Amino acid sequence: MSLVQDLALSYRILAEHGVVDAYGHVSLRSPANPERYLLSRALAPELVTEADIMEFDLDSNPVEADGRAIYLERFIHGEIYKLRSDVQAVVHNHSPSVIPFGVTDVKLKPLFNTAAFVGLGVPTFEIRDFQESGDIIVKSPHLGRSLGQVLGDKPAALMRGHGSVVVGDSLPAVVIRSIYLELSARLQMQAMLIAGPQGRITFLDEREVAETMARQDSARTWTRSWELWRSQALQRMTAERRKRK
Ligand SMILES: [Zn+2]
């Protein structure tokens, strides 16, 4: 068991839950050097193994490129690590249920226990505020920094017409938040459909958010789902290796 292996498995867990498809990535601040981070080479998440993990400085230059292709949107990771010393892991994804909330005025709100963190606030990054128009991916330090500034001290931000970014203090935290952000968006859409245009939806209030999150943090309730998903992903990765031999 190592953090590099956990990072490779995180790609697979996110793919398994439909949070990432052929695109999307997760990074970890280097445990050895906080001025660096670890990210896969440009590859579909379901294929990532430990051998694909590369090291980058916070300006998102690879430490040793070795001719490998790298993600265009790596600046999301580097610039957020610069702005947020509390952040140890970052996920960028295009998870489908979240996208409608980035293109409308309907706000994501805390709807259920496991996604209580939504109640801390999920701002929307409008890329037109930072570039006139054009390609909407975050492929420069300027856009990465702008996204980080919109994120502020929040756990996640939506990216209009694109996806979202999710941050946390560990790999398990950021993987689990990404999975439950997708589920939360889907459930909120369902609640809105059932309630109808004028219908009432009861969301978690501020105190419910605070006390639910405090219990989750102190009891490390994430451990159970993380251990389950991690062991499933490890089994699949090990089986693939056996087949290749
Ligand atoms: Zn993207």
GROMACS .gro file of N, CA, C and O in nm, residues 55-120:
model
  264
   55GLU      N    1   0.526   1.352  -1.144
   55GLU     CA    2   0.538   1.460  -1.046
   55GLU      C    3   0.545   1.594  -1.119
   55GLU      O    4   0.610   1.604  -1.225
   56PHE      N    5   0.478   1.696  -1.065
   56PHE     CA    6   0.477   1.831  -1.124
   56PHE      C    7   0.513   1.933  -1.018
   56PHE      O    8   0.482   1.914  -0.899
   57ASP      N    9   0.575   2.045  -1.060
   57ASP     CA   10   0.591   2.155  -0.966
   57ASP      C   11   0.460   2.236  -0.965
   57ASP      O   12   0.368   2.207  -1.043
   58LEU      N   13   0.449   2.335  -0.877
   58LEU     CA   14   0.320   2.403  -0.863
   58LEU      C   15   0.291   2.497  -0.981
   58LEU      O   16   0.178   2.544  -0.996
   59ASP      N   17   0.392   2.519  -1.068
   59ASP     CA   18   0.363   2.589  -1.194
   59ASP      C   19   0.317   2.489  -1.302
   59ASP      O   20   0.302   2.525  -1.419
   60SER      N   21   0.301   2.363  -1.260
   60SER     CA   22   0.250   2.255  -1.344
   60SER      C   23   0.346   2.213  -1.456
   60SER      O   24   0.304   2.166  -1.561
   61ASN      N   25   0.477   2.232  -1.429
   61ASN     CA   26   0.579   2.175  -1.518
   61ASN      C   27   0.613   2.035  -1.468
   61ASN      O   28   0.634   2.017  -1.347
   62PRO      N   29   0.620   1.936  -1.559
   62PRO     CA   30   0.657   1.801  -1.513
   62PRO      C   31   0.803   1.800  -1.466
   62PRO      O   32   0.888   1.865  -1.526
   63VAL      N   33   0.830   1.728  -1.358
   63VAL     CA   34   0.968   1.718  -1.307
   63VAL      C   35   1.051   1.634  -1.404
   63VAL      O   36   1.164   1.668  -1.435
   64GLU      N   37   0.993   1.523  -1.451
   64GLU     CA   38   1.059   1.442  -1.555
   64GLU      C   39   0.953   1.400  -1.655
   64GLU      O   40   0.875   1.309  -1.626
   65ALA      N   41   0.950   1.466  -1.770
   65ALA     CA   42   0.843   1.437  -1.866
   65ALA      C   43   0.865   1.303  -1.937
   65ALA      O   44   0.771   1.229  -1.961
   66ASP      N   45   0.988   1.273  -1.969
   66ASP     CA   46   1.021   1.147  -2.040
   66ASP      C   47   0.936   1.128  -2.166
   66ASP      O   48   0.899   1.014  -2.198
   67GLY      N   49   0.900   1.235  -2.230
   67GLY     CA   50   0.823   1.226  -2.355
   67GLY      C   51   0.677   1.186  -2.338
   67GLY      O   52   0.608   1.162  -2.437
   68ARG      N   53   0.631   1.180  -2.212
   68ARG     CA   54   0.491   1.138  -2.192
   68ARG      C   55   0.395   1.254  -2.215
   68ARG      O   56   0.427   1.370  -2.189
   69ALA      N   57   0.274   1.221  -2.266
   69ALA     CA   58   0.172   1.324  -2.286
   69ALA      C   59   0.116   1.365  -2.149
   69ALA      O   60   0.101   1.281  -2.060
   70ILE      N   61   0.089   1.496  -2.132
   70ILE     CA   62   0.038   1.543  -2.003
   70ILE      C   63  -0.096   1.616  -2.022
   70ILE      O   64  -0.125   1.667  -2.130
   71TYR      N   65  -0.176   1.618  -1.917
   71TYR     CA   66  -0.309   1.679  -1.925
   71TYR      C   67  -0.299   1.829  -1.951
   71TYR      O   68  -0.224   1.900  -1.883
   72LEU      N   69  -0.380   1.878  -2.045
   72LEU     CA   70  -0.383   2.022  -2.074
   72LEU      C   71  -0.433   2.102  -1.954
   72LEU      O   72  -0.394   2.216  -1.933
   73GLU      N   73  -0.523   2.041  -1.875
   73GLU     CA   74  -0.587   2.115  -1.766
   73GLU      C   75  -0.516   2.095  -1.631
   73GLU      O   76  -0.576   2.117  -1.526
   74ARG      N   77  -0.388   2.057  -1.637
   74ARG     CA   78  -0.315   2.034  -1.510
   74ARG      C   79  -0.304   2.161  -1.426
   74ARG      O   80  -0.286   2.154  -1.305
   75PHE      N   81  -0.318   2.280  -1.489
   75PHE     CA   82  -0.306   2.406  -1.416
   75PHE      C   83  -0.413   2.420  -1.307
   75PHE      O   84  -0.394   2.491  -1.209
   76ILE      N   85  -0.525   2.352  -1.325
   76ILE     CA   86  -0.629   2.352  -1.222
   76ILE      C   87  -0.566   2.305  -1.090
   76ILE      O   88  -0.588   2.366  -0.984
   77HIS      N   89  -0.488   2.199  -1.098
   77HIS     CA   90  -0.430   2.140  -0.977
   77HIS      C   91  -0.323   2.231  -0.917
   77HIS      O   92  -0.329   2.267  -0.800
   78GLY      N   93  -0.225   2.267  -0.999
   78GLY     CA   94  -0.111   2.345  -0.948
   78GLY      C   95  -0.154   2.477  -0.887
   78GLY      O   96  -0.108   2.515  -0.778
   79GLU      N   97  -0.245   2.547  -0.955
   79GLU     CA   98  -0.284   2.680  -0.907
   79GLU      C   99  -0.368   2.670  -0.778
   79GLU      O  100  -0.358   2.756  -0.692
   80ILE      N  101  -0.449   2.564  -0.766
   80ILE     CA  102  -0.526   2.548  -0.641
   80ILE      C  103  -0.432   2.512  -0.525
   80ILE      O  104  -0.446   2.565  -0.415
   81TYR      N  105  -0.332   2.427  -0.550
   81TYR     CA  106  -0.236   2.396  -0.442
   81TYR      C  107  -0.162   2.522  -0.396
   81TYR      O  108  -0.129   2.536  -0.279
   82LYS      N  109  -0.136   2.615  -0.490
   82LYS     CA  110  -0.068   2.739  -0.451
   82LYS      C  111  -0.157   2.822  -0.359
   82LYS      O  112  -0.111   2.883  -0.263
   83LEU      N  113  -0.287   2.827  -0.392
   83LEU     CA  114  -0.378   2.916  -0.319
   83LEU      C  115  -0.429   2.856  -0.189
   83LEU      O  116  -0.467   2.929  -0.098
   84ARG      N  117  -0.432   2.724  -0.181
   84ARG     CA  118  -0.497   2.658  -0.066
   84ARG      C  119  -0.399   2.562   0.003
   84ARG      O  120  -0.385   2.446  -0.038
   85SER      N  121  -0.333   2.609   0.110
   85SER     CA  122  -0.237   2.521   0.178
   85SER      C  123  -0.307   2.405   0.248
   85SER      O  124  -0.245   2.304   0.280
   86ASP      N  125  -0.438   2.418   0.274
   86ASP     CA  126  -0.512   2.309   0.341
   86ASP      C  127  -0.547   2.196   0.244
   86ASP      O  128  -0.582   2.086   0.287
   87VAL      N  129  -0.536   2.221   0.115
   87VAL     CA  130  -0.580   2.121   0.016
   87VAL      C  131  -0.468   2.022  -0.011
   87VAL      O  132  -0.355   2.061  -0.045
   88GLN      N  133  -0.500   1.893   0.002
   88GLN     CA  134  -0.402   1.787  -0.025
   88GLN      C  135  -0.438   1.708  -0.150
   88GLN      O  136  -0.354   1.632  -0.200
   89ALA      N  137  -0.560   1.721  -0.199
   89ALA     CA  138  -0.601   1.644  -0.317
   89ALA      C  139  -0.707   1.723  -0.393
   89ALA      O  140  -0.787   1.797  -0.333
   90VAL      N  141  -0.704   1.708  -0.527
   90VAL     CA  142  -0.794   1.783  -0.616
   90VAL      C  143  -0.849   1.687  -0.722
   90VAL      O  144  -0.774   1.607  -0.777
   91VAL      N  145  -0.978   1.697  -0.749
   91VAL     CA  146  -1.040   1.622  -0.859
   91VAL      C  147  -1.097   1.723  -0.958
   91VAL      O  148  -1.165   1.818  -0.917
   92HIS      N  149  -1.069   1.705  -1.087
   92HIS     CA  150  -1.141   1.779  -1.190
   92HIS      C  151  -1.220   1.678  -1.271
   92HIS      O  152  -1.165   1.577  -1.316
   93ASN      N  153  -1.350   1.703  -1.287
   93ASN     CA  154  -1.432   1.605  -1.360
   93ASN      C  155  -1.542   1.674  -1.439
   93ASN      O  156  -1.567   1.794  -1.422
   94HIS      N  157  -1.606   1.595  -1.524
   94HIS     CA  158  -1.717   1.645  -1.608
   94HIS      C  159  -1.841   1.566  -1.571
   94HIS      O  160  -1.918   1.525  -1.658
   95SER      N  161  -1.862   1.536  -1.441
   95SER     CA  162  -1.971   1.447  -1.403
   95SER      C  163  -2.105   1.508  -1.443
   95SER      O  164  -2.133   1.625  -1.418
   96PRO      N  165  -2.189   1.429  -1.513
   96PRO     CA  166  -2.300   1.486  -1.591
   96PRO      C  167  -2.409   1.557  -1.511
   96PRO      O  168  -2.459   1.661  -1.554
   97SER      N  169  -2.446   1.506  -1.394
   97SER     CA  170  -2.560   1.566  -1.324
   97SER      C  171  -2.530   1.704  -1.267
   97SER      O  172  -2.620   1.782  -1.238
   98VAL      N  173  -2.401   1.732  -1.251
   98VAL     CA  174  -2.360   1.860  -1.193
   98VAL      C  175  -2.370   1.973  -1.296
   98VAL      O  176  -2.397   2.089  -1.263
   99ILE      N  177  -2.352   1.937  -1.423
   99ILE     CA  178  -2.339   2.039  -1.528
   99ILE      C  179  -2.463   2.131  -1.540
   99ILE      O  180  -2.447   2.253  -1.552
  100PRO      N  181  -2.587   2.079  -1.531
  100PRO     CA  182  -2.703   2.169  -1.540
  100PRO      C  183  -2.702   2.281  -1.435
  100PRO      O  184  -2.752   2.391  -1.459
  101PHE      N  185  -2.645   2.254  -1.318
  101PHE     CA  186  -2.641   2.357  -1.214
  101PHE      C  187  -2.539   2.466  -1.244
  101PHE      O  188  -2.543   2.574  -1.187
  102GLY      N  189  -2.445   2.435  -1.334
  102GLY     CA  190  -2.345   2.536  -1.373
  102GLY      C  191  -2.394   2.628  -1.482
  102GLY      O  192  -2.335   2.732  -1.507
  103VAL      N  193  -2.504   2.589  -1.550
  103VAL     CA  194  -2.552   2.669  -1.664
  103VAL      C  195  -2.687   2.736  -1.635
  103VAL      O  196  -2.746   2.797  -1.723
  104THR      N  197  -2.737   2.722  -1.512
  104THR     CA  198  -2.864   2.785  -1.473
  104THR      C  199  -2.842   2.862  -1.344
  104THR      O  200  -2.734   2.855  -1.283
  105ASP      N  201  -2.946   2.932  -1.301
  105ASP     CA  202  -2.937   3.005  -1.174
  105ASP      C  203  -2.977   2.918  -1.055
  105ASP      O  204  -2.981   2.965  -0.942
  106VAL      N  205  -3.010   2.792  -1.083
  106VAL     CA  206  -3.051   2.702  -0.973
  106VAL      C  207  -2.926   2.660  -0.896
  106VAL      O  208  -2.830   2.608  -0.954
  107LYS      N  209  -2.926   2.686  -0.767
  107LYS     CA  210  -2.808   2.656  -0.685
  107LYS      C  211  -2.814   2.513  -0.633
  107LYS      O  212  -2.922   2.465  -0.594
  108LEU      N  213  -2.699   2.447  -0.629
  108LEU     CA  214  -2.690   2.319  -0.559
  108LEU      C  215  -2.704   2.346  -0.410
  108LEU      O  216  -2.640   2.437  -0.357
  109LYS      N  217  -2.788   2.268  -0.343
  109LYS     CA  218  -2.808   2.288  -0.199
  109LYS      C  219  -2.790   2.155  -0.127
  109LYS      O  220  -2.806   2.048  -0.186
  110PRO      N  221  -2.760   2.161   0.004
  110PRO     CA  222  -2.738   2.036   0.078
  110PRO      C  223  -2.869   1.960   0.097
  110PRO      O  224  -2.961   2.009   0.161
  111LEU      N  225  -2.877   1.842   0.038
  111LEU     CA  226  -3.003   1.769   0.032
  111LEU      C  227  -3.005   1.648   0.123
  111LEU      O  228  -3.109   1.606   0.171
  112PHE      N  229  -2.888   1.587   0.143
  112PHE     CA  230  -2.884   1.465   0.225
  112PHE      C  231  -2.750   1.454   0.297
  112PHE      O  232  -2.650   1.515   0.257
  113ASN      N  233  -2.755   1.374   0.400
  113ASN     CA  234  -2.645   1.349   0.493
  113ASN      C  235  -2.505   1.347   0.431
  113ASN      O  236  -2.420   1.430   0.462
  114THR      N  237  -2.483   1.253   0.337
  114THR     CA  238  -2.347   1.229   0.289
  114THR      C  239  -2.293   1.344   0.205
  114THR      O  240  -2.172   1.357   0.190
  115ALA      N  241  -2.383   1.426   0.151
  115ALA     CA  242  -2.337   1.541   0.073
  115ALA      C  243  -2.360   1.671   0.149
  115ALA      O  244  -2.377   1.777   0.089
  116ALA      N  245  -2.355   1.662   0.282
  116ALA     CA  246  -2.377   1.782   0.365
  116ALA      C  247  -2.279   1.894   0.328
  116ALA      O  248  -2.312   2.013   0.337
  117PHE      N  249  -2.158   1.856   0.282
  117PHE     CA  250  -2.056   1.957   0.250
  117PHE      C  251  -2.104   2.057   0.144
  117PHE      O  252  -2.051   2.168   0.136
  118VAL      N  253  -2.203   2.020   0.064
  118VAL     CA  254  -2.259   2.112  -0.036
  118VAL      C  255  -2.308   2.241   0.033
  118VAL      O  256  -2.304   2.350  -0.023
  119GLY      N  257  -2.349   2.226   0.159
  119GLY     CA  258  -2.398   2.340   0.236
  119GLY      C  259  -2.291   2.443   0.267
  119GLY      O  260  -2.321   2.557   0.308
  120LEU      N  261  -2.163   2.409   0.249
  120LEU     CA  262  -2.056   2.508   0.271
  120LEU      C  263  -2.050   2.607   0.154
  120LEU      O  264  -1.986   2.711   0.163
   0.00000   0.00000   0.00000
